CSV table of C-alpha atoms and ligand atoms in Angstrom, one decimal:
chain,number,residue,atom,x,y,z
C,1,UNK,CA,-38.0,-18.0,-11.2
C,2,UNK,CA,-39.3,-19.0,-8.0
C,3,UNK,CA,-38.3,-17.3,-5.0
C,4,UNK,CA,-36.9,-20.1,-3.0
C,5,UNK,CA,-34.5,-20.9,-5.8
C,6,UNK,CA,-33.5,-17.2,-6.0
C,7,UNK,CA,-32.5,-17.3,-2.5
C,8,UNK,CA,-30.3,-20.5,-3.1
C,9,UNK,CA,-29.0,-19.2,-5.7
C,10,UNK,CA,-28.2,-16.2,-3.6
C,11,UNK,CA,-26.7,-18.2,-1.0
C,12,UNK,CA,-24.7,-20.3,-3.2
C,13,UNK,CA,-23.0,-16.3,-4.4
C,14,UNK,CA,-22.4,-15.7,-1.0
C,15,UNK,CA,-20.3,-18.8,-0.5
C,16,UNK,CA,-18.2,-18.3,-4.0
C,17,UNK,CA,-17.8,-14.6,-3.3
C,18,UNK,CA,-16.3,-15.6,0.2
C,19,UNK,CA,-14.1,-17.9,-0.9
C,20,UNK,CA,-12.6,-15.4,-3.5
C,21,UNK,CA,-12.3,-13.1,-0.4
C,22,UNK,CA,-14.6,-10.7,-1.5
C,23,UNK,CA,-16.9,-9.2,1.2
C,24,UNK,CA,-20.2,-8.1,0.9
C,25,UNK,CA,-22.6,-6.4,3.4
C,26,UNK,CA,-25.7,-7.9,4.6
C,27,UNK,CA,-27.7,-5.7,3.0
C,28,UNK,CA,-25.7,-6.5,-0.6
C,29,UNK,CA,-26.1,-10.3,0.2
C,30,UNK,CA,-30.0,-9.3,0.1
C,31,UNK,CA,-30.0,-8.2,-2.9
C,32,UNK,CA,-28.0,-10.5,-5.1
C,33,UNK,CA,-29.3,-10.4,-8.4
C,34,UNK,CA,-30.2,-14.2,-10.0
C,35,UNK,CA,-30.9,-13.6,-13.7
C,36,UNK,CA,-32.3,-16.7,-15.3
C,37,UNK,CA,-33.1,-14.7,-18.8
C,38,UNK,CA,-36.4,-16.3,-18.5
C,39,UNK,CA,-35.1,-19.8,-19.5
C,40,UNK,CA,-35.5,-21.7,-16.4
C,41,UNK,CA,-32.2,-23.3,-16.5
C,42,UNK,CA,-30.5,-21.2,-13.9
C,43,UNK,CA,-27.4,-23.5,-13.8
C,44,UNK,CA,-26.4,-23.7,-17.5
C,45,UNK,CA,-27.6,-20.4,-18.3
C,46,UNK,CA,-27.8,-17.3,-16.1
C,47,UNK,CA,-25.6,-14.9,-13.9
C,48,UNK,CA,-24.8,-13.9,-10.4
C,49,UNK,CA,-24.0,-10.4,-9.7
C,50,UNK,CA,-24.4,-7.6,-7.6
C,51,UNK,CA,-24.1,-3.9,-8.6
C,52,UNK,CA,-21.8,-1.9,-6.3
C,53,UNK,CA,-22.7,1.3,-8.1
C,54,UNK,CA,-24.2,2.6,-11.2
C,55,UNK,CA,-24.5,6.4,-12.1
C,56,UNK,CA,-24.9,8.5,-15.1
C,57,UNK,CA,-20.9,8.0,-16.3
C,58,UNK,CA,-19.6,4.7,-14.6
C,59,UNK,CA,-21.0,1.5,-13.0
C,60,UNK,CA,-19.1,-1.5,-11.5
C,61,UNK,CA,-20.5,-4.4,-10.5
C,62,UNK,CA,-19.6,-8.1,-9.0
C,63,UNK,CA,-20.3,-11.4,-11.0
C,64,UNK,CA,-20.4,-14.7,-10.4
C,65,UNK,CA,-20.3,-18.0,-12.6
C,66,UNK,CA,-21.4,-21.1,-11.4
C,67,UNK,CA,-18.8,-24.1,-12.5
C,68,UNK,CA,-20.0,-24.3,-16.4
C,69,UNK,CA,-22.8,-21.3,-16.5
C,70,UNK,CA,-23.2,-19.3,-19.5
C,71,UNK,CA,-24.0,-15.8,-19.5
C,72,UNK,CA,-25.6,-16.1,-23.1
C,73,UNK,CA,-24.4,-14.3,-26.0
C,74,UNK,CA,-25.6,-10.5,-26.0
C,75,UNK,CA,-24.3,-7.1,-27.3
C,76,UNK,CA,-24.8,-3.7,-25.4
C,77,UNK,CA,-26.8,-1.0,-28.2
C,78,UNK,CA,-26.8,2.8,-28.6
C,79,UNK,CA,-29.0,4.3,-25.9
C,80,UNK,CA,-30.1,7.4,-26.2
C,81,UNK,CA,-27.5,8.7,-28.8
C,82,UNK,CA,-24.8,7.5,-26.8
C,83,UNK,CA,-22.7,4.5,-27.8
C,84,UNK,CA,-23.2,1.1,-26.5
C,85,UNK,CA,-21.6,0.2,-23.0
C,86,UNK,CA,-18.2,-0.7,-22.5
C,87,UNK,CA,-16.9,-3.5,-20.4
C,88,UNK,CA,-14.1,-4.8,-18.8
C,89,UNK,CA,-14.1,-8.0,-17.3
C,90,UNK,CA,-11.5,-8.3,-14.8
C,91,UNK,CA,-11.3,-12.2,-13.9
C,92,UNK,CA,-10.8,-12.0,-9.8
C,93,UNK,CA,-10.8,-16.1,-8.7
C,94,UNK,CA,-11.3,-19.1,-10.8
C,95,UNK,CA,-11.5,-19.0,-14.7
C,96,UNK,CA,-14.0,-17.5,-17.5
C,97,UNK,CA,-13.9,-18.5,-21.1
C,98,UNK,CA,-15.3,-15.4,-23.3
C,99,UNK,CA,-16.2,-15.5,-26.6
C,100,UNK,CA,-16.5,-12.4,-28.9
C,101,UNK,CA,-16.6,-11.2,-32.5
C,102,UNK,CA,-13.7,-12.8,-34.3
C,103,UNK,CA,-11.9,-15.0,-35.9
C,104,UNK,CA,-12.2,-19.0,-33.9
C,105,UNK,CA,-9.1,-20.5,-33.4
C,106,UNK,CA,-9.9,-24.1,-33.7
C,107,UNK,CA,-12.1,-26.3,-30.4
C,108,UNK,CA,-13.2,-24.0,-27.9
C,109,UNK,CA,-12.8,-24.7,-24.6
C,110,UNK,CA,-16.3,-23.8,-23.2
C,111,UNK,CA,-19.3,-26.3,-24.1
C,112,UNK,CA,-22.5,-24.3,-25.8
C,113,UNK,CA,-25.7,-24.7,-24.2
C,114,UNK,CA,-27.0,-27.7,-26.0
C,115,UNK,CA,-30.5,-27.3,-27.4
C,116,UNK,CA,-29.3,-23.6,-27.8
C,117,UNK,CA,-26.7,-23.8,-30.5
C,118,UNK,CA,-28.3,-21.4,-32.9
C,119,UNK,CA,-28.0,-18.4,-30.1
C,120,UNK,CA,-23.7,-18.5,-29.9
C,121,UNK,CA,-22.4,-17.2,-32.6
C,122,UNK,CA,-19.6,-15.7,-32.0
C,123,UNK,CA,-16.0,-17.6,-31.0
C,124,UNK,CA,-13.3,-15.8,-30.5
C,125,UNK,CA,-11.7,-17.4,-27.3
C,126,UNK,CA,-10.3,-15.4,-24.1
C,127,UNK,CA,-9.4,-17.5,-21.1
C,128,UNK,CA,-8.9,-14.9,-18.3
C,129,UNK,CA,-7.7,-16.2,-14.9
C,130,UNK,CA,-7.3,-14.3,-11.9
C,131,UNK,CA,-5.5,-11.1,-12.6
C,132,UNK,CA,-6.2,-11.1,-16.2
C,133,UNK,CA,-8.7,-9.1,-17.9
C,134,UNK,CA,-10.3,-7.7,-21.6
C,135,UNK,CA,-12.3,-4.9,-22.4
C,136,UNK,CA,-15.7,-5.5,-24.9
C,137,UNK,CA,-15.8,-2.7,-27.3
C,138,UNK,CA,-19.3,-1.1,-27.5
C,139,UNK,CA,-21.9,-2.7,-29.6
C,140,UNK,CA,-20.2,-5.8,-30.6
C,141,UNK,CA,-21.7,-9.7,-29.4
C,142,UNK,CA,-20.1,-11.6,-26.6
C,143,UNK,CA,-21.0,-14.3,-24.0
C,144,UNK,CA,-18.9,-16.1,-21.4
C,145,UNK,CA,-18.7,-19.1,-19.2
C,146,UNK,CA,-17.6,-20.2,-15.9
C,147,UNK,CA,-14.7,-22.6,-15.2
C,148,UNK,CA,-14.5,-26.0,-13.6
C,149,UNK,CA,-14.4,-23.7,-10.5
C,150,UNK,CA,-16.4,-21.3,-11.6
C,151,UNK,CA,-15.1,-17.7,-11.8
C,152,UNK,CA,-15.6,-14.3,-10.2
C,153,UNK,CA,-14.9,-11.2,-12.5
C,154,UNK,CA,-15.5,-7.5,-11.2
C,155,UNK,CA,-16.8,-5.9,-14.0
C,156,UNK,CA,-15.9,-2.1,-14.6
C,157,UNK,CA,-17.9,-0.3,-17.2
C,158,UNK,CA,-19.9,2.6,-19.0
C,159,UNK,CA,-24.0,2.8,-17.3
C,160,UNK,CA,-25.6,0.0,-17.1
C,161,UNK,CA,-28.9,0.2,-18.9
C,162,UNK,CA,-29.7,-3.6,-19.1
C,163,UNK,CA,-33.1,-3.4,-19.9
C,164,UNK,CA,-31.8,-2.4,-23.6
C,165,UNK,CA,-29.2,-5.5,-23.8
C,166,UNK,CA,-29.7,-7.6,-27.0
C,167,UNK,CA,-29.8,-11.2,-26.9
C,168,UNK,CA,-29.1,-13.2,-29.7
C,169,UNK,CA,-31.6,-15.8,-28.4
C,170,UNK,CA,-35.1,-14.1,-28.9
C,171,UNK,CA,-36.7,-16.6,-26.4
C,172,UNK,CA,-34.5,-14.4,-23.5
C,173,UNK,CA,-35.8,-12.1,-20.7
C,174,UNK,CA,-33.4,-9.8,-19.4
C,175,UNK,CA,-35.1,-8.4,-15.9
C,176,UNK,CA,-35.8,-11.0,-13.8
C,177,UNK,CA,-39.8,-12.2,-12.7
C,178,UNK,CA,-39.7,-13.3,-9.5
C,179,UNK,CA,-42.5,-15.9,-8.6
C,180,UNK,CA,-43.3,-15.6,-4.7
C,181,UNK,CA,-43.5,-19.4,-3.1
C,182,UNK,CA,-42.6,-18.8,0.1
A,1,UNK,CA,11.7,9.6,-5.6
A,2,UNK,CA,14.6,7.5,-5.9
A,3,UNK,CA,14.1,4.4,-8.4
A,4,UNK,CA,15.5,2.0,-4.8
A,5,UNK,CA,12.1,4.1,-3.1
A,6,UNK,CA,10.1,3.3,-5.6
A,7,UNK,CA,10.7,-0.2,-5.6
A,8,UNK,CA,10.5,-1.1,-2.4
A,9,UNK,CA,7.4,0.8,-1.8
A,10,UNK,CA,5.9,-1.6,-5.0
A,11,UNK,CA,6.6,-4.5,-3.1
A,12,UNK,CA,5.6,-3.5,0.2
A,13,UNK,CA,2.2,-3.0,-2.1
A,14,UNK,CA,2.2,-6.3,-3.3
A,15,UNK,CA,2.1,-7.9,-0.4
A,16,UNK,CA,-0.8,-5.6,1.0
A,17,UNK,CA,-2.1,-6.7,-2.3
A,18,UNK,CA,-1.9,-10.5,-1.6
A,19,UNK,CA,-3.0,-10.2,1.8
A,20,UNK,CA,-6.1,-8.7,0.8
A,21,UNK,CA,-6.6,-11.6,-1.8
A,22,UNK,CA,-6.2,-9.1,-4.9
A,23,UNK,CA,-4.4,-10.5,-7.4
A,24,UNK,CA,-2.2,-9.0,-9.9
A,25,UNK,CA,-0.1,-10.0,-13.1
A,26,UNK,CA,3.4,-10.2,-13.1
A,27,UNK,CA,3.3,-6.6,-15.2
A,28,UNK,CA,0.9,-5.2,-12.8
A,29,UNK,CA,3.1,-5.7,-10.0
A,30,UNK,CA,6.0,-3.9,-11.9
A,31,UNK,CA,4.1,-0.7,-13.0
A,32,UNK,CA,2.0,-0.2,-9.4
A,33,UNK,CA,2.7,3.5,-9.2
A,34,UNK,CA,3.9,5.6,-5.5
A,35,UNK,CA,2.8,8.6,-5.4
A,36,UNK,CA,5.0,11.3,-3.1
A,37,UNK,CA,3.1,14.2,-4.2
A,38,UNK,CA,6.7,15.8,-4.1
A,39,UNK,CA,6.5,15.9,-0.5
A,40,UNK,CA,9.4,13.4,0.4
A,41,UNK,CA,7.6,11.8,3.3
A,42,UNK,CA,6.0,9.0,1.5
A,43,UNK,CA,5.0,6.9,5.0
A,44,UNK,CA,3.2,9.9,5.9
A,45,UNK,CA,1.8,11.6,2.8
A,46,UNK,CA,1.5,9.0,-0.3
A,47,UNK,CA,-0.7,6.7,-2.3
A,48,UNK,CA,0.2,3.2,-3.6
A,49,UNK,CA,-1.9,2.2,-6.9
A,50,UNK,CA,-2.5,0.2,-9.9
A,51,UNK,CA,-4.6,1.7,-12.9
A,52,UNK,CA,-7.1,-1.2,-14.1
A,53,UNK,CA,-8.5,0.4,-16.9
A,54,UNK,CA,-8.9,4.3,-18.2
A,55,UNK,CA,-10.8,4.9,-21.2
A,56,UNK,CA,-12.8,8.0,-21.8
A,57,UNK,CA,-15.9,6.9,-20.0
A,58,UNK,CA,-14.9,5.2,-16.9
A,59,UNK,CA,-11.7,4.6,-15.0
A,60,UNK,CA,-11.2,1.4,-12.2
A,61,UNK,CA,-8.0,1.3,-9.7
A,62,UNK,CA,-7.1,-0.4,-6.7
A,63,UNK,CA,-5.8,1.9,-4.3
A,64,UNK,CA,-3.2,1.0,-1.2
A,65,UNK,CA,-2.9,2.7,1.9
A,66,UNK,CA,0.1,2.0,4.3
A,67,UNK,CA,-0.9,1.9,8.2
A,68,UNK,CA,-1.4,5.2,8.9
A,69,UNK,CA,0.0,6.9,5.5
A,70,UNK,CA,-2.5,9.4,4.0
A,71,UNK,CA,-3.7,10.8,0.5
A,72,UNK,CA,-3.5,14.7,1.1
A,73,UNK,CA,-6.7,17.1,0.3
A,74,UNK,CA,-7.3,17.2,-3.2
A,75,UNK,CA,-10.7,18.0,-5.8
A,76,UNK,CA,-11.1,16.9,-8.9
A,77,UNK,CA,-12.4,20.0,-11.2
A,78,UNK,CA,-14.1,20.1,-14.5
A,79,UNK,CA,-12.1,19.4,-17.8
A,80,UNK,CA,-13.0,20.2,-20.9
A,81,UNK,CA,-16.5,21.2,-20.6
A,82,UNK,CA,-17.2,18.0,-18.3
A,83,UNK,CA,-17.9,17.9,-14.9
A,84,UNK,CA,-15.1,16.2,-12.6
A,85,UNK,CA,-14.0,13.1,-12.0
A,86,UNK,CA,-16.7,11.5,-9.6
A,87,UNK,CA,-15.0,8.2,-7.4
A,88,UNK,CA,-16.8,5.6,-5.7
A,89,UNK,CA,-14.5,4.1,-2.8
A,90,UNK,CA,-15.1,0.7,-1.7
A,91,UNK,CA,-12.9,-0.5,0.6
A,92,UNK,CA,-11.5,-4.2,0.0
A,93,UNK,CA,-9.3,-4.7,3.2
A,94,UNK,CA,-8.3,-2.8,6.3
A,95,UNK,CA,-10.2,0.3,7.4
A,96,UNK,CA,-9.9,3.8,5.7
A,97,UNK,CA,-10.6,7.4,7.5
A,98,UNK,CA,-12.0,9.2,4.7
A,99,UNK,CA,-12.9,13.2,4.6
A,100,UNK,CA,-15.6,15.2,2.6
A,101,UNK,CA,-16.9,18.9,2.8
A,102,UNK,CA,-19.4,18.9,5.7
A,103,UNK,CA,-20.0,19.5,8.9
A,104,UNK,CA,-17.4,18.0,11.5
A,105,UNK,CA,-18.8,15.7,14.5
A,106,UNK,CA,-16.1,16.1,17.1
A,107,UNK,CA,-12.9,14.9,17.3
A,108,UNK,CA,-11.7,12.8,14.4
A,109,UNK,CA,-9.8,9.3,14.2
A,110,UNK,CA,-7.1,10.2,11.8
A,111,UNK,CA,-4.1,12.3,12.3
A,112,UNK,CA,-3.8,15.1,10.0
A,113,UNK,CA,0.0,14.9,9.1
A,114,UNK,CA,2.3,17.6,11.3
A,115,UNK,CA,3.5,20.4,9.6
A,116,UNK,CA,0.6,20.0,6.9
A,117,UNK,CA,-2.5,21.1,9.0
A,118,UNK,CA,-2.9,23.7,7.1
A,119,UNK,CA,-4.0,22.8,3.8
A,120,UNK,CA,-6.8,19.8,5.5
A,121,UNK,CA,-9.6,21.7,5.6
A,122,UNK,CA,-12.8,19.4,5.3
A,123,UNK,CA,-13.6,17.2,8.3
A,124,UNK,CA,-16.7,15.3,7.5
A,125,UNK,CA,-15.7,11.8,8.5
A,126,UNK,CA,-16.7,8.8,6.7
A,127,UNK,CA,-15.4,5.2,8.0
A,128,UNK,CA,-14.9,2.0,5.3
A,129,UNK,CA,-14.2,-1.2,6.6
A,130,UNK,CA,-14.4,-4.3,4.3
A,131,UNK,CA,-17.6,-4.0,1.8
A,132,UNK,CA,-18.4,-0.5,2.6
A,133,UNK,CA,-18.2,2.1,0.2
A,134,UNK,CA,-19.3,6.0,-0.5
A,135,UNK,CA,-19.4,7.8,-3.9
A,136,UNK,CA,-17.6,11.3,-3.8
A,137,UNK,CA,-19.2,14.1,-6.0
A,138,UNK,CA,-17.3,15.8,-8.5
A,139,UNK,CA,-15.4,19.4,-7.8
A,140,UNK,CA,-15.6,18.1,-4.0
A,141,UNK,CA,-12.8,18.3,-1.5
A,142,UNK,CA,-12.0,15.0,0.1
A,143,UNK,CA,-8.9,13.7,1.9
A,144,UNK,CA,-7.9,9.7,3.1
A,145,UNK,CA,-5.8,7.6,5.8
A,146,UNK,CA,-5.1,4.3,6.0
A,147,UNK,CA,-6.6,2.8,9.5
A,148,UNK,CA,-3.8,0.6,11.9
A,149,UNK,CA,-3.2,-2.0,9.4
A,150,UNK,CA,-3.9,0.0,6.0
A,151,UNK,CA,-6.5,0.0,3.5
A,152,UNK,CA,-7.1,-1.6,0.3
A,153,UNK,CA,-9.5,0.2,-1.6
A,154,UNK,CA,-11.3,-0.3,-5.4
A,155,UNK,CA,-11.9,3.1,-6.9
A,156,UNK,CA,-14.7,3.1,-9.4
A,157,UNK,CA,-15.2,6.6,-11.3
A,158,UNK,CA,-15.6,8.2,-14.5
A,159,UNK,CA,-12.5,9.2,-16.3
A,160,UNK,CA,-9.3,10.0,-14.9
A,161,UNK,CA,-7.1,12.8,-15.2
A,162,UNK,CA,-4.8,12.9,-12.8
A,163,UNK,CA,-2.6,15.6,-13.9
A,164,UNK,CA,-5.8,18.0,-13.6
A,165,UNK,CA,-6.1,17.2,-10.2
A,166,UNK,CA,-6.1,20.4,-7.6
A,167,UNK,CA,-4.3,19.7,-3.9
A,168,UNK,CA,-5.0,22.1,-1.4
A,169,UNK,CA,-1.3,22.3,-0.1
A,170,UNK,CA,0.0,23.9,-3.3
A,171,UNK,CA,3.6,22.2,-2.4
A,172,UNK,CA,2.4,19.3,-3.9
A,173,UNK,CA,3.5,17.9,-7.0
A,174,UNK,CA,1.3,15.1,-8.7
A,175,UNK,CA,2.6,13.0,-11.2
A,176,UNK,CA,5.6,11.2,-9.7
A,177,UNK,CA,9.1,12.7,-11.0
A,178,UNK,CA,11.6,9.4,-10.6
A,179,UNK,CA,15.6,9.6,-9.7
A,180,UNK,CA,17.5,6.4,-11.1
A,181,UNK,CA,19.4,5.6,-8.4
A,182,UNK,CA,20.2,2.2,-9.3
O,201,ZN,ZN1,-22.1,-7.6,-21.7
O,202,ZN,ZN1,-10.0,12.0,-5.5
């Protein structure tokens, strides 16, 4: 990703996490993460987030979802011999449609990725809206997308060790590559 | 505590809650917990909270603070072979006057609650306004008041166990005991 988009896309953060009355520092609003998953279709698939704090027992972070972006469908492994991180999404402003392991109930409400149908697999539905949250059991394949509105969800969780995520899409770059263009 | 306390000290929370753009569900709002700590001056000495999620690696809250009302001295020691509970504060709303082990700089900006001065004993002041935030290590003694309007704080940490908690002021009862008064 190129870094002038990066930094829109960082802007564009700012603005939702200010209107869902969450305040950042300056120094955080620096260093708003932009994950693209190497796809180059930032606004259909990728994710917003900042990481408030991540230690050897607990991290939390802050994420944002553009109106109808997909975080695309992952699961969390063993590291290390210990189990696979756990995750609660707590929904803070807007709506997010998840989708894990399970059985579908009928239409979903998100739209998949087109092009990328093969890489969501899972459809068990979860509409959270603000107050309302689920908790992703270790090692088990989920993805999620933003609302109309988009959607901000804190997420509360086990270490972080994202380089090991698992996408089901092979084609998919976790850590981001920034380009320098500016 | 009677039940008519307890109540209104829930609503009073809610709308610190509300204020600081936090939502909660309807059954959040009924189990927000007042904590006393036994000490029968809840204005003074207390702690207004809702438990997110605790699982057996990490633990999320959101912590209220009335103007001026404070969480007395307390460490959170190893159980069961594991090292405490370590808390990351990030403050949401309002200002909080937080204390850790370490050396005093002059005079402070909270008041330590009369009658109590014995059991505050750490004095190292640390000062969270709205996206600022400090991790407390575990088996640490730390202390907190709400600033002139209150706080509204996140707590991120690794598991909690509240009832293992150690206060300084050994007066202090944790886990609220409830009188139906109504
Ligand atoms: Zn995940
Ligand atoms: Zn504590």
């Amino acid at each position: 990703m190129k870094r002038s988009e990066v930094k829109k896309a960082q802007e564009r953060t700012a603005e939702l996490f200010a209107r869902a009355g969450i305040v950042l520092t300056e120094e955080e609003r620096g260093r708003i993460e932009v994950a693209g998953f190497g796809l180059g279709r930032l606004e259909e698939q990728g994710l917003e987030l900042i990481t408030y704090v991540n230690t050897d027992r607990y991290c939390a972070k802050e994420l944002a979802l553009f109106p109808g972006q997909t975080c695309p469908e992952h699961l969390h492994p063993p590291v290390n011999g210990e189990p696979g991180k756990m995750e609660t999404f707590r929904c803070r402003w807007g709506t997010v449609y998840l989708y894990v392991v399970g059985e579908r109930a009928g239409e979903i409400r998100a739209a998949v990725p087109a092009g990328s149908e093969a890489w969501y697999t899972v459809f068990r539905e979860i509409v959270l809206g603000p107050g309302e949250q689920y908790t992703i059991p270790p090692g088990t394949k989920h993805w999620f997308q933003g609302g109309p509105e988009g959607a901000i969800v804190s997420e509360f969780s086990s270490t972080s060790r994202d380089e090991f995520d698992v996408f089901t899409d092979p084609s998919i770059v976790r850590i981001p590559v920034i380009e320098e263009d500016e």
